[in-house]
Coordinates of C-alpha atoms in Angstrom, one line a residue:
Chain A
G1 CA -110.6 15.9 102.0
Q2 CA -110.9 14.2 98.9
Q3 CA -107.7 14.2 96.7
V4 CA -107.1 12.8 93.1
M5 CA -103.6 12.3 91.9
Q6 CA -102.5 11.6 88.5
I7 CA -99.3 10.3 87.0
P8 CA -97.4 10.7 85.1
Q9 CA -97.5 14.6 85.0
Y10 CA -95.8 14.5 81.5
Q11 CA -95.6 12.1 78.9
H12 CA -93.6 12.4 75.3
V13 CA -94.2 9.3 72.9
Q14 CA -93.4 8.7 69.4
E15 CA -96.3 8.5 67.3
G16 CA -97.8 5.2 67.0
E17 CA -96.7 4.2 70.5
D18 CA -99.1 3.5 73.4
F19 CA -99.9 5.8 76.3
T20 CA -101.2 5.2 79.9
T21 CA -102.2 7.7 82.6
Y22 CA -102.9 6.6 86.0
C23 CA -105.5 8.3 88.6
N24 CA -105.6 7.6 92.4
S25 CA -108.3 8.7 94.7
S26 CA -107.7 9.2 98.6
T27 CA -111.3 8.2 98.9
T28 CA -113.7 5.6 97.5
L29 CA -115.5 7.5 94.6
S30 CA -119.1 7.5 93.2
N31 CA -118.1 7.8 89.8
I32 CA -115.0 8.9 87.9
Q33 CA -115.1 11.0 84.7
W34 CA -112.2 11.9 82.1
Y35 CA -111.5 15.1 80.1
K36 CA -109.3 16.1 77.5
Q37 CA -108.0 19.6 77.1
R38 CA -106.1 20.3 74.0
P39 CA -103.6 23.1 74.2
G40 CA -105.3 26.6 74.8
G41 CA -108.7 24.9 74.9
H42 CA -111.0 24.1 77.8
P43 CA -111.7 20.5 79.3
V44 CA -114.0 18.5 77.4
F45 CA -115.9 15.5 78.8
L46 CA -114.6 12.2 77.4
I47 CA -116.5 9.6 79.4
Q48 CA -117.9 8.5 82.8
L49 CA -117.5 5.2 84.7
V50 CA -119.4 4.2 87.6
K51 CA -119.3 0.4 88.2
S52 CA -116.6 -1.1 90.2
G53 CA -114.2 -2.9 87.7
E54 CA -116.0 -1.0 84.7
V55 CA -114.0 -1.1 81.2
K56 CA -115.1 1.1 78.4
K57 CA -113.7 1.8 75.0
Q58 CA -114.0 4.6 72.6
K59 CA -112.0 3.8 69.4
R60 CA -108.3 3.7 70.7
L61 CA -109.2 4.8 74.3
T62 CA -109.7 2.3 77.0
F63 CA -110.9 3.4 80.4
Q64 CA -110.8 1.4 83.6
F65 CA -112.5 1.9 86.7
G66 CA -110.7 0.3 89.8
E67 CA -112.5 -2.9 91.8
A68 CA -112.0 -0.6 94.7
K69 CA -113.4 2.3 93.1
K70 CA -110.5 4.4 94.1
N71 CA -108.3 4.3 91.0
S72 CA -108.6 4.6 87.1
S73 CA -106.5 4.4 84.0
L74 CA -106.9 5.8 80.4
H75 CA -105.1 4.0 77.7
I76 CA -104.6 5.3 74.2
T77 CA -103.2 2.6 71.6
A78 CA -101.2 3.9 68.8
T79 CA -101.0 7.5 69.4
Q80 CA -101.7 10.0 66.8
T81 CA -100.7 13.7 66.9
T82 CA -104.2 14.5 67.4
D83 CA -104.1 12.8 71.0
V84 CA -101.9 15.8 72.1
G85 CA -103.2 17.5 75.3
T86 CA -103.8 17.1 78.8
Y87 CA -105.9 14.3 80.2
F88 CA -107.5 15.0 83.4
C89 CA -109.7 12.3 85.4
A90 CA -112.2 13.7 88.0
G91 CA -113.4 11.9 90.9
S92 CA -117.2 12.2 92.4
G93 CA -117.8 11.9 95.8
W94 CA -120.4 13.2 98.5
A95 CA -119.3 16.8 99.6
N96 CA -119.2 17.4 103.5
S97 CA -122.3 19.4 103.2
G98 CA -124.4 16.7 101.9
G99 CA -126.8 16.6 98.9
Y100 CA -124.3 17.3 96.6
Q101 CA -121.7 15.3 94.5
K102 CA -118.5 17.2 94.9
V103 CA -116.0 16.6 91.8
T104 CA -112.3 16.7 92.3
F105 CA -110.1 17.2 89.3
G106 CA -106.9 15.1 89.1
T107 CA -103.4 16.8 88.5
G108 CA -103.7 16.0 84.8
T109 CA -101.4 14.2 82.5
K110 CA -99.8 16.2 79.8
L111 CA -99.3 14.3 76.6
Q112 CA -96.9 15.1 73.8
V113 CA -97.0 13.0 70.7
I114 CA -93.8 13.2 68.3
P115 CA -94.5 12.7 64.7
Chain B
S1 CA -129.1 22.7 73.5
Q2 CA -127.0 23.9 76.4
T3 CA -124.4 26.6 75.9
I4 CA -122.2 28.4 78.5
H5 CA -120.8 31.8 77.8
Q6 CA -117.7 33.4 79.4
W7 CA -116.5 36.9 78.9
P8 CA -114.2 38.5 78.5
A9 CA -112.0 36.1 76.7
T10 CA -108.5 37.7 77.8
L11 CA -108.1 40.4 80.2
V12 CA -104.7 42.2 81.5
Q13 CA -105.2 44.0 84.8
P14 CA -102.8 46.0 86.9
V15 CA -102.2 44.8 90.6
G16 CA -104.7 46.3 92.9
S17 CA -107.5 46.8 90.4
P18 CA -110.7 45.1 90.7
L19 CA -112.1 42.2 88.8
S20 CA -115.6 41.1 87.3
L21 CA -115.8 38.0 85.2
E22 CA -119.1 36.8 84.2
C23 CA -120.5 33.3 83.2
T24 CA -124.0 32.5 81.7
V25 CA -125.6 29.2 80.9
E26 CA -128.2 28.8 78.4
G27 CA -130.7 25.8 77.8
T28 CA -131.0 24.5 81.1
S29 CA -132.3 25.7 84.5
N30 CA -131.0 25.5 88.1
P31 CA -127.7 24.0 87.1
N32 CA -124.7 23.4 89.7
L33 CA -122.1 26.2 88.7
Y34 CA -118.5 26.1 89.3
W35 CA -115.3 28.5 88.9
Y36 CA -112.1 27.2 88.6
R37 CA -108.6 28.5 88.1
Q38 CA -105.7 26.7 85.9
A39 CA -102.4 28.3 86.4
A40 CA -100.0 27.9 83.4
G41 CA -99.5 24.1 82.9
R42 CA -101.2 23.2 86.0
G43 CA -104.4 21.4 86.9
L44 CA -107.8 22.7 87.9
Q45 CA -108.4 24.3 91.2
L46 CA -112.0 24.5 92.2
L47 CA -112.7 27.9 93.6
F48 CA -116.1 28.4 94.2
Y49 CA -119.3 26.1 93.6
S50 CA -123.2 27.0 93.6
V51 CA -126.3 24.7 93.8
G52 CA -128.9 27.6 93.5
I53 CA -129.5 31.4 93.4
G54 CA -127.5 33.1 96.2
Q55 CA -125.9 29.8 97.4
I56 CA -121.9 30.0 97.3
S57 CA -119.5 27.5 98.8
S58 CA -115.8 28.5 98.9
E59 CA -113.2 25.8 98.4
V60 CA -110.2 27.8 99.1
P61 CA -109.5 31.0 101.1
Q62 CA -108.3 33.8 98.8
N63 CA -109.2 37.4 97.8
L64 CA -111.7 36.3 95.2
S65 CA -115.4 36.1 95.7
A66 CA -118.4 35.0 93.6
S67 CA -122.1 35.7 93.3
R68 CA -124.9 34.1 91.5
P69 CA -127.5 36.6 91.2
Q70 CA -129.7 34.7 88.9
D71 CA -130.3 30.9 88.3
R72 CA -128.0 30.8 85.2
Q73 CA -125.5 33.7 85.9
F74 CA -122.3 33.0 87.9
I75 CA -119.9 36.2 88.8
L76 CA -116.5 35.9 90.0
S77 CA -114.9 39.0 91.5
S78 CA -112.1 40.8 93.2
K79 CA -111.7 44.1 95.0
K80 CA -107.9 44.2 94.4
L81 CA -106.0 41.8 92.1
L82 CA -102.6 40.1 93.1
L83 CA -100.1 39.0 90.7
S84 CA -100.7 35.5 91.8
D85 CA -104.3 35.9 90.6
S86 CA -103.2 35.6 87.1
G87 CA -104.4 32.3 85.2
F88 CA -107.0 30.7 83.1
Y89 CA -110.5 31.0 84.7
L90 CA -113.2 28.5 83.7
C91 CA -116.7 28.3 84.5
A92 CA -118.5 25.0 84.4
W93 CA -121.9 23.8 84.7
S94 CA -123.5 20.4 85.6
K95 CA -126.6 18.7 86.1
G96 CA -125.0 15.5 87.5
S97 CA -121.7 14.5 87.5
E98 CA -120.7 15.4 83.8
Q99 CA -119.0 19.0 83.7
F100 CA -119.4 21.3 80.8
F101 CA -116.9 24.0 80.6
G102 CA -117.1 27.5 79.2
P103 CA -114.3 28.8 76.9
G104 CA -112.5 30.4 79.7
T105 CA -111.0 33.8 80.5
R106 CA -107.2 34.1 80.4
L107 CA -106.2 36.9 83.1
T108 CA -102.8 38.5 83.3
V109 CA -102.1 40.5 86.5
L110 CA -99.2 42.6 85.7

């Protein structure tokens, strides 16, 4: 079955430093999404990447989708304390039953920003 | 606009007791619905998903079950809770790939 791994599992950075989390799928994905979960909260959708090699930016966040559509990364420039949380990637692929895009969440990267 | 509700927000139950968590969605029709469990400090584990009324697919064997009696209602149940059932239970809906999560239920089994 489809598996999605993320590294690192945890990351502590000094405020102002950059941060990157990487996501790797065992299968080719139709698309990939990124979510952020603040401590004590629920995951919130950030962005979706669909095209091979796609790069999207949201202010200090840069998202990339690999050429083979099996990996992705999220890079945060100059982290702030508001960036604290767990970042999940989620890959979409066709479920075995067909007609349904199954979403598999990555293991998540917990980011701690030290002021 | 669409809204997703979950209740209760927190729950403490003894081992062996039954469980019923409810999730309802407003503002959309025929959504895909999901139940996830998140253990403390861990990732999201997909438990069940549903593409329509009465259509439930289970992702992992367990002592939990799910039902979808109405288009926008998704229920997670157990006849007898285990200690390992403790966790943060999240309901989500989607129309395409993007998933929208409810506020979650924190379940502690003692």
